[in-house]
Coordinates of C-alpha atoms in Angstrom, one line a residue:
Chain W
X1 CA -12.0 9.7 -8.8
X2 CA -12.4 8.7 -12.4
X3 CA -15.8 7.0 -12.8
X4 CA -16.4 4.2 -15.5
X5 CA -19.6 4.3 -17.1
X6 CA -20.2 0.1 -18.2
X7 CA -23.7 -1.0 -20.8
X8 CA -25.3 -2.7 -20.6
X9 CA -25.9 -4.3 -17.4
X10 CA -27.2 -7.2 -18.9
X11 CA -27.0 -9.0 -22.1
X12 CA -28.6 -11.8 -23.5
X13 CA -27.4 -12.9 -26.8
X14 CA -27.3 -16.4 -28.8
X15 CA -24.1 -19.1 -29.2
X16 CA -22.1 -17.7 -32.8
X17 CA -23.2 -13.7 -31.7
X18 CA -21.2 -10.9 -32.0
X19 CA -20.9 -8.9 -28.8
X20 CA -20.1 -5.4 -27.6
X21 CA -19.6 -4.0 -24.5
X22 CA -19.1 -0.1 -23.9
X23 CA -17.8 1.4 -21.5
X24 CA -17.1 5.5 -21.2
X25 CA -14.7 7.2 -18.5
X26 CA -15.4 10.4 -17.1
X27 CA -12.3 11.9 -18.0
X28 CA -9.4 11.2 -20.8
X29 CA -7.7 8.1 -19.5
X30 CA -5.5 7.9 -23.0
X31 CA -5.1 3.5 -23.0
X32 CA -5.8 2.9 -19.2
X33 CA -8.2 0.7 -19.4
X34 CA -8.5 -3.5 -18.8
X35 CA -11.1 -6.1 -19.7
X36 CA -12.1 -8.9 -17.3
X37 CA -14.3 -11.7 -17.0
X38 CA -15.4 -13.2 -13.8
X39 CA -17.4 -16.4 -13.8
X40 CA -19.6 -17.1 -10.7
X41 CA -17.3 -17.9 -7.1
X42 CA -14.3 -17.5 -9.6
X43 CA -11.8 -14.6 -9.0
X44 CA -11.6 -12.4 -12.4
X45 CA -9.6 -12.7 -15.5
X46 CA -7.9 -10.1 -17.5
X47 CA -8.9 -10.5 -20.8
X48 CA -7.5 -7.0 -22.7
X49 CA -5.2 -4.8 -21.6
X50 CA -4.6 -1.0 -22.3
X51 CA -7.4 -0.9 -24.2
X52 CA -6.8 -3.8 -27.5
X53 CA -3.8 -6.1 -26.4
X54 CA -4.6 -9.4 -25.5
X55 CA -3.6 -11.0 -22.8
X56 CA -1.1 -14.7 -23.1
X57 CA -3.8 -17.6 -23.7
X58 CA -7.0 -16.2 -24.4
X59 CA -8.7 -16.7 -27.5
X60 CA -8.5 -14.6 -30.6
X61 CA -12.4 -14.0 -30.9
X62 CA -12.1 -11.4 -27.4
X63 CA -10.5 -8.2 -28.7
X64 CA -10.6 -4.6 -27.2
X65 CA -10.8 -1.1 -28.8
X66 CA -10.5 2.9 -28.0
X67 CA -8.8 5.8 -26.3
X68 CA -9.1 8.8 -24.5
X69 CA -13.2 8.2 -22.8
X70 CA -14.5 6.0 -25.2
X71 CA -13.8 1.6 -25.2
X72 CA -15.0 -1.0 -26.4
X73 CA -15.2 -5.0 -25.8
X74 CA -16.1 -7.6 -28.6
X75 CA -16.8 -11.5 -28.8
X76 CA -16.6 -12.0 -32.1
X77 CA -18.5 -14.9 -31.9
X78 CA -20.2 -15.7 -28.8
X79 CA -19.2 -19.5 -27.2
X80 CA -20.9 -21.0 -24.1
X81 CA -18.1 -20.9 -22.1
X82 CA -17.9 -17.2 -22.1
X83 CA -21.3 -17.0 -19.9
X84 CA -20.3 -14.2 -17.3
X85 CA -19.9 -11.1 -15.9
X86 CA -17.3 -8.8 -17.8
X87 CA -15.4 -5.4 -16.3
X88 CA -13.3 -2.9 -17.3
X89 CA -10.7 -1.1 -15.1
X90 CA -9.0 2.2 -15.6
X91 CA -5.6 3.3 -14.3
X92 CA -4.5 6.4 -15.1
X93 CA -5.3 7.1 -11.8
X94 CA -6.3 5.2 -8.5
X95 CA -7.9 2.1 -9.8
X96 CA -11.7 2.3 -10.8
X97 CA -14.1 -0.6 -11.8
X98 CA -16.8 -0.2 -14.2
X99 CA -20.5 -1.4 -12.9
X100 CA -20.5 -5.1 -14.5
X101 CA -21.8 -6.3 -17.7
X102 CA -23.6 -10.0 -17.2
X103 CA -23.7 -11.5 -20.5
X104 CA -26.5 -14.5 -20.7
X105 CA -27.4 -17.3 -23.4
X106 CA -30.7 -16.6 -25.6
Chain Z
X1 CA 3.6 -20.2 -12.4
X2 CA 2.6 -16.9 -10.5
X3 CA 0.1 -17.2 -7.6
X4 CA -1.6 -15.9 -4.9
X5 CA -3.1 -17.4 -1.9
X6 CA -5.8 -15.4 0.4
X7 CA -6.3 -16.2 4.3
X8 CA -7.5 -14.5 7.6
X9 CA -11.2 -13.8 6.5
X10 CA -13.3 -14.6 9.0
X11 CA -16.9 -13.4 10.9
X12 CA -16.2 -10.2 13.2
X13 CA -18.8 -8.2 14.9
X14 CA -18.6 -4.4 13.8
X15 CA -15.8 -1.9 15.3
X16 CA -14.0 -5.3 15.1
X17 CA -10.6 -6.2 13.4
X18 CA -9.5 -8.0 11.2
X19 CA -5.8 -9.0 9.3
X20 CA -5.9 -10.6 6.0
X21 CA -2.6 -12.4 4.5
X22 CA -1.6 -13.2 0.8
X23 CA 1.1 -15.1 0.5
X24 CA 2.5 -15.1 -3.0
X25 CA 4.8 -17.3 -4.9
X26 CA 6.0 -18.1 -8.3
X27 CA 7.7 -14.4 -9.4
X28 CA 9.8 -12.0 -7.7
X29 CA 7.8 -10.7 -4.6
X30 CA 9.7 -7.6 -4.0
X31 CA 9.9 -6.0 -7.6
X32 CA 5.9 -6.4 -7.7
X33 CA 3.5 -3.3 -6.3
X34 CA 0.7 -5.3 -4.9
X35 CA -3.1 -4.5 -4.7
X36 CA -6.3 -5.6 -2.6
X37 CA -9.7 -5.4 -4.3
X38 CA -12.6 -6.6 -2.7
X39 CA -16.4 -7.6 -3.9
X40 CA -19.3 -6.9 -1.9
X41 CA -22.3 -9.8 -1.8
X42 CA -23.8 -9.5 -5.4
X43 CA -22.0 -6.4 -6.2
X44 CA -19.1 -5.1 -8.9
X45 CA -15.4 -5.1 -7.8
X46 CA -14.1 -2.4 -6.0
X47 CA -10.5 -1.2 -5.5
X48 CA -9.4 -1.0 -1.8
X49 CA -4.9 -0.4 -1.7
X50 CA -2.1 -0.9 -2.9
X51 CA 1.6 -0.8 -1.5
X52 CA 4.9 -0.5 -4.0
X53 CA 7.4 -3.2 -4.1
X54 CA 9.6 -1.6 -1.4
X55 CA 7.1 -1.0 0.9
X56 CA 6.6 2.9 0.1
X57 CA 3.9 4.6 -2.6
X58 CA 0.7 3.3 -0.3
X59 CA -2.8 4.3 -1.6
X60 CA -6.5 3.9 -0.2
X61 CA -10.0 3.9 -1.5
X62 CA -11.6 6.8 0.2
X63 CA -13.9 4.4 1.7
X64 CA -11.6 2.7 3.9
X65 CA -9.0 5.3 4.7
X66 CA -8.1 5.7 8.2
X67 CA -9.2 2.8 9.1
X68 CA -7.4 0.0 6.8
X69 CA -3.2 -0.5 6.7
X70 CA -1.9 -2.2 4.0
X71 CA 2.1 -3.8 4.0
X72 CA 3.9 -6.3 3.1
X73 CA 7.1 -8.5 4.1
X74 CA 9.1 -9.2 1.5
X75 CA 11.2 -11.4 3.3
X76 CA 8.2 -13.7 3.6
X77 CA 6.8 -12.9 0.2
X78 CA 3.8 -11.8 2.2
X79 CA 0.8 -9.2 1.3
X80 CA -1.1 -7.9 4.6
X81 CA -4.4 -5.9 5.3
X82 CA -4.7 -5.0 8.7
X83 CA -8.6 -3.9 8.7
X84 CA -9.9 -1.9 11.8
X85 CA -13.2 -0.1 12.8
X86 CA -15.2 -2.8 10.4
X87 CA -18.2 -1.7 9.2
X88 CA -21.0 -3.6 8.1
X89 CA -20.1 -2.1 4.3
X90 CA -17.0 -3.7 4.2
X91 CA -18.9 -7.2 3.4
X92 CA -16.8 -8.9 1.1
X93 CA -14.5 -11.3 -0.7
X94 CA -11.4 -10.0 -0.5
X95 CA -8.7 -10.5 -3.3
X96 CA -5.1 -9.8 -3.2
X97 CA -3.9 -8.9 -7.0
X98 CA -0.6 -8.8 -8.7
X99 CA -0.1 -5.7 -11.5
X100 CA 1.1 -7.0 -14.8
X101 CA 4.2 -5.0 -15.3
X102 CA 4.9 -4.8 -11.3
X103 CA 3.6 -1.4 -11.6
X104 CA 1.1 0.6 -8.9
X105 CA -1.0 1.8 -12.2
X106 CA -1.3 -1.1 -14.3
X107 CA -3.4 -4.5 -15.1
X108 CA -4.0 -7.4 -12.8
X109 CA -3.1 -10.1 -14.3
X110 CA -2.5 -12.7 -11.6
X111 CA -5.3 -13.1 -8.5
X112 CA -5.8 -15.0 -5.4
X113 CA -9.0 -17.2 -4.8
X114 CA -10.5 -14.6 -2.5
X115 CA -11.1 -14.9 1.2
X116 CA -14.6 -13.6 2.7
X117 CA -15.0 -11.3 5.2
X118 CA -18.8 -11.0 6.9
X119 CA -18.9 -8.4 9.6
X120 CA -21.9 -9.0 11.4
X121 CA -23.3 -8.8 14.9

């Protein structure tokens, strides 16, 4: 299995922040890899797919980056509404999850 | 609009069974692969199957191999997990999720609300 390495965990970071979330594959998974967010008794959302394309309807400041092991997740500018817990997913082989970032309000 | 719908989660004792339904509606059933990915108590998301859109190209998480059996009706637009041998581990909300491009490798773009499943004695 292909395992995701997510950080942080946690995050804690004010209204107008920018920030990132990493997240490293053990192997070369070339563009495989999804963004979600999942708010709290909510099912997730995909946010980003193969790695930087946006998905229909969400907003412009969430935007994705990388290849091969190495991604990465940006709000450009952090909003209240975006308080939750954020995954990414590879698929170049059976499915894998990385561990969860929760992302908090300072 | 695409959607999803979860049912058959329940409380079962472990060694217990258990068959979860998602019915879907809103796209083409058939041409869609179809996933289920679950969420222990607390925990991260974890993959569990998928099936192709004909029925054939069926995958398991190592953790529930042997004991799980995912299909589908596509006459009924209908997603199934048949779970057997529960184990205390398998604790979750269960989500049924569509692929974005119908593909078996690809994003999930469309979920259902989740059912829970507690196996407990």
């Amino acid at each position: 299995d292909i395992q995701m390495t997510q950080s942080p965990s946690s995050l804690s970071a004010s209204v107008g922040d920018r920030v990132t979330i990493t997240c490293q594959a053990s192997q070369d998974i070339s563009n495989y890899l999804n963004w979600y967010q999942q708010k709290p008794g909510k099912a997730p959302k995909l946010l980003i797919y193969d790695a930087s394309n946006l998905e229909t309807g969400v907003p412009s400041r969430f935007s994705g980056s990388g290849s091969g092991t190495d991604f990465t997740f940006t709000i450009s500018s952090l909003q209240p509404e975006d308080i939750a817990t954020y995954y990414c997913q590879q698929y170049d082989n059976l499915p894998t999850f990385g561990q969860g970032t929760r992302l908090e309000i300072k | 609009e695409d959607q999803l719908l979860e049912s058959g989660g329940g409380l079962v004792q472990p060694g217990g069974s258990l068959r979860l339904s998602c019915a879907a509606s809103g796209f083409t059933f058939s041409s869609y692969a179809m996933n289920w990915v679950r969420q222990a108590p607390g925990k991260g998301l974890e993959w569990v199957s998928a099936i192709g859109g004909r029925g054939t190209g069926i995958y398991y998480a190592d953790s529930v191999k042997g004991r799980f059996t995912i299909s589908r009706d596509n006459s009924k637009n209908t997603l199934y997990l048949q779970m057997n041998s529960l184990r205390v581990e398998d604790t979750a909300v269960y989500y049924c999720a569509k692929p974005r491009g119908g593909y078996l490798h690809d994003a999930f773009d469309i979920w259902g609300q989740g059912t829970m499943v507690t196996v407990s004695s």
